[in-house]
């Protein structure tokens, strides 16, 4: 019902920047949350950032505060993640997600609260 197409991943040196984008299509929602999660080999899928689509409030994992910025473009149904000051520990597969229940639950950092997921895009930060 909802399709998410991610772009922008790649290889970058430590200290560099990348911008990830996720375009949504299909069902239209009024109240929902879009988020970015990441998963490194052998690790759990963890929150990176999330945004309340209706009001634009944002939420960030402590590890990325001050370096990453999540934003939305409502006209394009797109969520972006600007990543600056990248570190090797940021290396992971990054997933875009949409949740409806999470809008009401407020559990922005729980992957289980999201309903739709993109295919993932690899971000690799070299030392």
Short mmCIF file of N, CA and C in Angstrom, two decimals:
data_model
loop_
_atom_site.label_atom_id
_atom_site.label_comp_id
_atom_site.label_asym_id
_atom_site.label_seq_id
_atom_site.Cartn_x
_atom_site.Cartn_y
_atom_site.Cartn_z
N UNK A 1 0.82 -1.21 0.00
CA UNK A 1 0.00 0.00 0.00
C UNK A 1 0.86 1.26 0.00
N UNK A 2 1.99 1.20 0.68
CA UNK A 2 2.95 2.29 0.69
C UNK A 2 4.28 1.76 0.18
N UNK A 3 4.84 2.46 -0.77
CA UNK A 3 6.14 2.11 -1.30
C UNK A 3 7.14 3.22 -0.95
N UNK A 4 8.32 2.82 -0.53
CA UNK A 4 9.35 3.76 -0.14
C UNK A 4 10.59 3.50 -0.98
N UNK A 5 11.08 4.54 -1.62
CA UNK A 5 12.25 4.44 -2.47
C UNK A 5 13.34 5.33 -1.91
N UNK A 6 14.45 4.72 -1.52
CA UNK A 6 15.55 5.43 -0.89
C UNK A 6 16.67 5.68 -1.90
N UNK A 7 17.41 6.74 -1.65
CA UNK A 7 18.56 7.06 -2.48
C UNK A 7 19.56 7.86 -1.66
N UNK A 8 20.78 7.94 -2.15
CA UNK A 8 21.79 8.79 -1.55
C UNK A 8 22.89 8.09 -0.80
N UNK A 9 22.78 6.79 -0.59
CA UNK A 9 23.82 6.08 0.12
C UNK A 9 25.09 5.99 -0.71
N UNK A 10 26.17 5.63 -0.04
CA UNK A 10 27.43 5.49 -0.74
C UNK A 10 28.60 5.41 0.22
N UNK A 11 29.78 5.59 -0.33
CA UNK A 11 31.03 5.54 0.42
C UNK A 11 31.57 6.95 0.61
N UNK A 12 31.93 7.28 1.83
CA UNK A 12 32.43 8.60 2.14
C UNK A 12 33.53 8.50 3.19
N UNK A 13 34.46 9.43 3.16
CA UNK A 13 35.52 9.47 4.16
C UNK A 13 35.00 10.03 5.47
N UNK A 14 35.64 9.65 6.56
CA UNK A 14 35.30 10.20 7.86
C UNK A 14 35.34 11.72 7.81
N UNK A 15 34.33 12.34 8.40
CA UNK A 15 34.22 13.78 8.38
C UNK A 15 33.42 14.32 7.21
N UNK A 16 33.09 13.46 6.27
CA UNK A 16 32.34 13.87 5.10
C UNK A 16 30.85 13.90 5.35
N UNK A 17 30.11 14.14 4.27
CA UNK A 17 28.66 14.30 4.36
C UNK A 17 27.95 13.48 3.29
N UNK A 18 26.74 13.08 3.60
CA UNK A 18 25.84 12.44 2.66
C UNK A 18 24.43 12.92 2.94
N UNK A 19 23.61 12.93 1.90
CA UNK A 19 22.20 13.23 2.06
C UNK A 19 21.38 12.06 1.55
N UNK A 20 20.60 11.46 2.42
CA UNK A 20 19.70 10.39 2.05
C UNK A 20 18.31 10.95 1.80
N UNK A 21 17.63 10.37 0.83
CA UNK A 21 16.27 10.76 0.53
C UNK A 21 15.39 9.53 0.45
N UNK A 22 14.14 9.69 0.81
CA UNK A 22 13.16 8.60 0.76
C UNK A 22 11.85 9.17 0.25
N UNK A 23 11.43 8.70 -0.91
CA UNK A 23 10.19 9.14 -1.52
C UNK A 23 9.11 8.10 -1.31
N UNK A 24 7.97 8.54 -0.81
CA UNK A 24 6.85 7.66 -0.52
C UNK A 24 5.79 7.78 -1.60
N UNK A 25 5.16 6.66 -1.92
CA UNK A 25 4.05 6.66 -2.87
C UNK A 25 3.02 5.64 -2.41
N UNK A 26 1.83 5.72 -2.99
CA UNK A 26 0.76 4.81 -2.62
C UNK A 26 -0.25 5.50 -1.73
N UNK A 27 -0.58 4.88 -0.63
CA UNK A 27 -1.59 5.41 0.28
C UNK A 27 -1.18 6.76 0.83
N UNK A 28 -2.16 7.61 1.01
CA UNK A 28 -1.94 8.93 1.59
C UNK A 28 -2.44 8.94 3.02
N UNK A 29 -1.61 9.43 3.91
CA UNK A 29 -1.94 9.51 5.33
C UNK A 29 -1.96 10.96 5.77
N UNK A 30 -2.71 11.22 6.80
CA UNK A 30 -2.77 12.55 7.39
C UNK A 30 -1.93 12.63 8.67
N UNK A 31 -1.96 11.59 9.44
CA UNK A 31 -1.25 11.55 10.71
C UNK A 31 -0.32 10.34 10.72
N UNK A 32 0.96 10.59 10.59
CA UNK A 32 1.93 9.51 10.57
C UNK A 32 3.30 10.05 10.92
N UNK A 33 4.22 9.12 11.09
CA UNK A 33 5.61 9.43 11.40
C UNK A 33 6.49 8.79 10.33
N UNK A 34 7.49 9.50 9.91
CA UNK A 34 8.51 8.91 9.06
C UNK A 34 9.84 8.93 9.79
N UNK A 35 10.58 7.86 9.64
CA UNK A 35 11.83 7.75 10.37
C UNK A 35 12.92 7.09 9.56
N UNK A 36 14.14 7.28 10.05
CA UNK A 36 15.30 6.60 9.53
C UNK A 36 15.87 5.70 10.62
N UNK A 37 16.09 4.46 10.27
CA UNK A 37 16.75 3.51 11.14
C UNK A 37 18.01 3.02 10.45
N UNK A 38 18.90 2.43 11.22
CA UNK A 38 20.10 1.85 10.64
C UNK A 38 20.45 0.55 11.34
N UNK A 39 21.10 -0.33 10.59
CA UNK A 39 21.49 -1.62 11.12
C UNK A 39 22.87 -1.99 10.61
N UNK A 40 23.79 -2.15 11.53
CA UNK A 40 25.14 -2.58 11.21
C UNK A 40 25.23 -4.10 11.39
N UNK A 41 26.21 -4.74 10.75
CA UNK A 41 26.34 -6.19 10.89
C UNK A 41 26.44 -6.61 12.35
N UNK A 42 25.63 -7.58 12.74
CA UNK A 42 25.65 -8.09 14.09
C UNK A 42 24.96 -7.20 15.11
N UNK A 43 24.34 -6.13 14.67
CA UNK A 43 23.69 -5.19 15.57
C UNK A 43 22.19 -5.14 15.32
N UNK A 44 21.47 -4.62 16.29
CA UNK A 44 20.03 -4.42 16.15
C UNK A 44 19.76 -3.22 15.25
N UNK A 45 18.54 -3.20 14.72
CA UNK A 45 18.10 -2.05 13.94
C UNK A 45 17.73 -0.93 14.90
N UNK A 46 18.45 0.17 14.83
CA UNK A 46 18.30 1.26 15.79
C UNK A 46 17.82 2.53 15.12
N UNK A 47 17.11 3.34 15.89
CA UNK A 47 16.63 4.62 15.41
C UNK A 47 17.79 5.54 15.09
N UNK A 48 17.64 6.31 14.05
CA UNK A 48 18.55 7.40 13.74
C UNK A 48 17.83 8.72 13.99
N UNK A 49 16.69 8.89 13.34
CA UNK A 49 15.91 10.11 13.48
C UNK A 49 14.49 9.84 13.02
N UNK A 50 13.56 10.64 13.51
CA UNK A 50 12.16 10.52 13.11
C UNK A 50 11.54 11.90 13.07
N UNK A 51 10.47 12.02 12.29
CA UNK A 51 9.78 13.29 12.17
C UNK A 51 8.28 13.06 12.17
N UNK A 52 7.59 13.83 12.98
CA UNK A 52 6.14 13.84 12.98
C UNK A 52 5.68 14.63 11.75
N UNK A 53 5.04 13.94 10.82
CA UNK A 53 4.73 14.56 9.54
C UNK A 53 3.79 15.74 9.66
N UNK A 54 2.88 15.66 10.58
CA UNK A 54 1.86 16.70 10.69
C UNK A 54 2.43 18.02 11.20
N UNK A 55 3.22 17.95 12.26
CA UNK A 55 3.70 19.18 12.89
C UNK A 55 5.18 19.43 12.68
N UNK A 56 5.91 18.44 12.18
CA UNK A 56 7.31 18.63 11.86
C UNK A 56 8.27 18.49 13.02
N UNK A 57 7.80 18.06 14.18
CA UNK A 57 8.71 17.86 15.30
C UNK A 57 9.66 16.71 15.01
N UNK A 58 10.88 16.82 15.47
CA UNK A 58 11.92 15.86 15.14
C UNK A 58 12.50 15.20 16.38
N UNK A 59 13.06 14.02 16.18
CA UNK A 59 13.62 13.21 17.25
C UNK A 59 14.90 12.56 16.74
N UNK A 60 15.94 12.54 17.58
CA UNK A 60 17.23 12.03 17.15
C UNK A 60 17.82 11.09 18.19
N UNK A 61 18.50 10.08 17.71
CA UNK A 61 19.33 9.27 18.59
C UNK A 61 20.46 10.12 19.13
N UNK A 62 20.86 9.86 20.37
CA UNK A 62 21.93 10.65 20.97
C UNK A 62 23.21 10.62 20.14
N UNK A 63 23.47 9.52 19.49
CA UNK A 63 24.71 9.35 18.75
C UNK A 63 24.82 10.24 17.52
N UNK A 64 23.70 10.80 17.06
CA UNK A 64 23.73 11.61 15.85
C UNK A 64 23.31 13.06 16.08
N UNK A 65 22.92 13.40 17.28
CA UNK A 65 22.51 14.77 17.57
C UNK A 65 23.64 15.74 17.26
N UNK A 66 23.28 16.81 16.58
CA UNK A 66 24.26 17.81 16.21
C UNK A 66 24.97 17.53 14.91
N UNK A 67 24.80 16.32 14.38
CA UNK A 67 25.45 15.95 13.12
C UNK A 67 24.45 15.66 12.01
N UNK A 68 23.33 15.05 12.35
CA UNK A 68 22.31 14.66 11.37
C UNK A 68 21.09 15.56 11.50
N UNK A 69 20.42 15.79 10.38
CA UNK A 69 19.20 16.57 10.37
C UNK A 69 18.16 15.86 9.51
N UNK A 70 16.99 15.60 10.08
CA UNK A 70 15.90 15.02 9.32
C UNK A 70 14.94 16.13 8.92
N UNK A 71 14.41 16.05 7.72
CA UNK A 71 13.48 17.04 7.24
C UNK A 71 12.48 16.39 6.29
N UNK A 72 11.41 17.08 6.02
CA UNK A 72 10.39 16.56 5.13
C UNK A 72 10.04 17.57 4.05
N UNK A 73 9.62 17.06 2.91
CA UNK A 73 9.09 17.86 1.82
C UNK A 73 7.71 17.31 1.53
N UNK A 74 6.70 17.92 2.10
CA UNK A 74 5.35 17.39 2.00
C UNK A 74 4.85 17.34 0.57
N UNK A 75 5.21 18.33 -0.23
CA UNK A 75 4.76 18.38 -1.62
C UNK A 75 5.27 17.19 -2.42
N UNK A 76 6.44 16.69 -2.05
CA UNK A 76 7.05 15.56 -2.75
C UNK A 76 6.92 14.25 -1.99
N UNK A 77 6.26 14.28 -0.85
CA UNK A 77 6.13 13.10 0.00
C UNK A 77 7.49 12.47 0.25
N UNK A 78 8.45 13.31 0.58
CA UNK A 78 9.83 12.87 0.72
C UNK A 78 10.38 13.26 2.08
N UNK A 79 11.13 12.36 2.68
CA UNK A 79 11.85 12.64 3.90
C UNK A 79 13.34 12.55 3.59
N UNK A 80 14.10 13.49 4.15
CA UNK A 80 15.53 13.55 3.90
C UNK A 80 16.31 13.40 5.19
N UNK A 81 17.52 12.94 5.06
CA UNK A 81 18.43 12.85 6.20
C UNK A 81 19.78 13.41 5.76
N UNK A 82 20.09 14.61 6.24
CA UNK A 82 21.38 15.21 5.98
C UNK A 82 22.35 14.74 7.04
N UNK A 83 23.42 14.09 6.63
CA UNK A 83 24.40 13.52 7.55
C UNK A 83 25.72 14.24 7.36
N UNK A 84 26.15 14.95 8.39
CA UNK A 84 27.41 15.66 8.38
C UNK A 84 28.34 15.09 9.44
N UNK A 85 29.61 15.35 9.28
CA UNK A 85 30.58 14.86 10.25
C UNK A 85 30.52 13.36 10.45
N UNK A 86 30.42 12.63 9.35
CA UNK A 86 30.25 11.18 9.44
C UNK A 86 31.45 10.50 10.08
N UNK A 87 31.16 9.46 10.84
CA UNK A 87 32.16 8.68 11.54
C UNK A 87 32.09 7.23 11.09
N UNK A 88 33.18 6.48 11.22
CA UNK A 88 33.14 5.06 10.84
C UNK A 88 32.01 4.29 11.52
N UNK A 89 31.68 4.64 12.75
CA UNK A 89 30.61 3.96 13.46
C UNK A 89 29.23 4.25 12.89
N UNK A 90 29.12 5.18 11.95
CA UNK A 90 27.87 5.43 11.26
C UNK A 90 27.63 4.43 10.13
N UNK A 91 28.63 3.63 9.82
CA UNK A 91 28.50 2.65 8.75
C UNK A 91 27.38 1.66 9.06
N UNK A 92 26.44 1.54 8.14
CA UNK A 92 25.28 0.67 8.34
C UNK A 92 24.42 0.71 7.10
N UNK A 93 23.43 -0.18 7.07
CA UNK A 93 22.36 -0.06 6.11
C UNK A 93 21.30 0.84 6.72
N UNK A 94 20.91 1.87 6.00
CA UNK A 94 19.94 2.83 6.49
C UNK A 94 18.59 2.56 5.85
N UNK A 95 17.56 2.49 6.68
CA UNK A 95 16.21 2.17 6.24
C UNK A 95 15.26 3.33 6.52
N UNK A 96 14.45 3.63 5.54
CA UNK A 96 13.36 4.58 5.70
C UNK A 96 12.12 3.82 6.13
N UNK A 97 11.32 4.41 7.00
CA UNK A 97 10.13 3.75 7.50
C UNK A 97 9.00 4.73 7.69
N UNK A 98 7.78 4.22 7.59
CA UNK A 98 6.56 4.99 7.83
C UNK A 98 5.74 4.26 8.87
N UNK A 99 5.23 4.98 9.83
CA UNK A 99 4.37 4.40 10.84
C UNK A 99 3.14 5.24 11.08
N UNK A 100 2.02 4.57 11.25
CA UNK A 100 0.79 5.24 11.62
C UNK A 100 0.49 5.07 13.11
N UNK A 101 0.63 3.86 13.58
CA UNK A 101 0.41 3.61 15.00
C UNK A 101 1.36 4.40 15.87
N UNK A 102 2.59 4.58 15.43
CA UNK A 102 3.59 5.27 16.22
C UNK A 102 3.20 6.74 16.43
N UNK A 103 2.43 7.29 15.51
CA UNK A 103 1.96 8.66 15.67
C UNK A 103 1.16 8.79 16.96
N UNK A 104 0.40 7.76 17.28
CA UNK A 104 -0.44 7.77 18.47
C UNK A 104 0.26 7.23 19.70
N UNK A 105 1.13 6.24 19.50
CA UNK A 105 1.83 5.64 20.63
C UNK A 105 2.95 6.52 21.16
N UNK A 106 3.57 7.28 20.27
CA UNK A 106 4.69 8.11 20.66
C UNK A 106 6.00 7.36 20.82
N UNK A 107 6.02 6.09 20.46
CA UNK A 107 7.24 5.28 20.57
C UNK A 107 8.09 5.44 19.31
N UNK A 108 8.62 6.62 19.12
CA UNK A 108 9.31 6.96 17.89
C UNK A 108 10.56 6.13 17.65
N UNK A 109 11.16 5.63 18.71
CA UNK A 109 12.44 4.94 18.58
C UNK A 109 12.30 3.43 18.47
N UNK A 110 11.09 2.92 18.38
CA UNK A 110 10.86 1.48 18.32
C UNK A 110 10.55 1.05 16.89
N UNK A 111 11.43 0.25 16.32
CA UNK A 111 11.23 -0.22 14.95
C UNK A 111 9.92 -0.99 14.80
N UNK A 112 9.51 -1.68 15.86
CA UNK A 112 8.29 -2.48 15.81
C UNK A 112 7.04 -1.63 15.64
N UNK A 113 7.14 -0.34 15.88
CA UNK A 113 5.99 0.55 15.78
C UNK A 113 5.74 1.03 14.35
N UNK A 114 6.63 0.75 13.44
CA UNK A 114 6.51 1.22 12.06
C UNK A 114 5.92 0.15 11.15
N UNK A 115 5.19 0.58 10.14
CA UNK A 115 4.39 -0.31 9.31
C UNK A 115 5.01 -0.62 7.95
N UNK A 116 5.70 0.32 7.37
CA UNK A 116 6.24 0.17 6.03
C UNK A 116 7.72 0.52 6.03
N UNK A 117 8.48 -0.20 5.21
CA UNK A 117 9.92 -0.05 5.19
C UNK A 117 10.45 0.01 3.76
N UNK A 118 11.48 0.81 3.57
CA UNK A 118 12.18 0.83 2.32
C UNK A 118 13.14 -0.34 2.22
N UNK A 119 13.83 -0.41 1.10
CA UNK A 119 14.72 -1.53 0.83
C UNK A 119 16.05 -1.42 1.56
N UNK A 120 16.38 -0.24 2.03
CA UNK A 120 17.64 0.01 2.68
C UNK A 120 18.69 0.50 1.71
N UNK A 121 19.56 1.38 2.18
CA UNK A 121 20.65 1.88 1.38
C UNK A 121 21.92 1.87 2.22
N UNK A 122 23.01 1.40 1.62
CA UNK A 122 24.26 1.22 2.35
C UNK A 122 25.00 2.54 2.49
N UNK A 123 25.41 2.84 3.71
CA UNK A 123 26.29 3.98 3.99
C UNK A 123 27.56 3.43 4.60
N UNK A 124 28.68 3.71 3.97
CA UNK A 124 29.97 3.25 4.45
C UNK A 124 30.88 4.45 4.66
N UNK A 125 31.42 4.56 5.86
CA UNK A 125 32.31 5.66 6.22
C UNK A 125 33.69 5.08 6.48
N UNK A 126 34.66 5.48 5.70
CA UNK A 126 36.01 4.97 5.82
C UNK A 126 36.83 5.82 6.78
N UNK A 127 37.81 5.18 7.43
CA UNK A 127 38.68 5.87 8.38
C UNK A 127 39.76 6.65 7.65
#
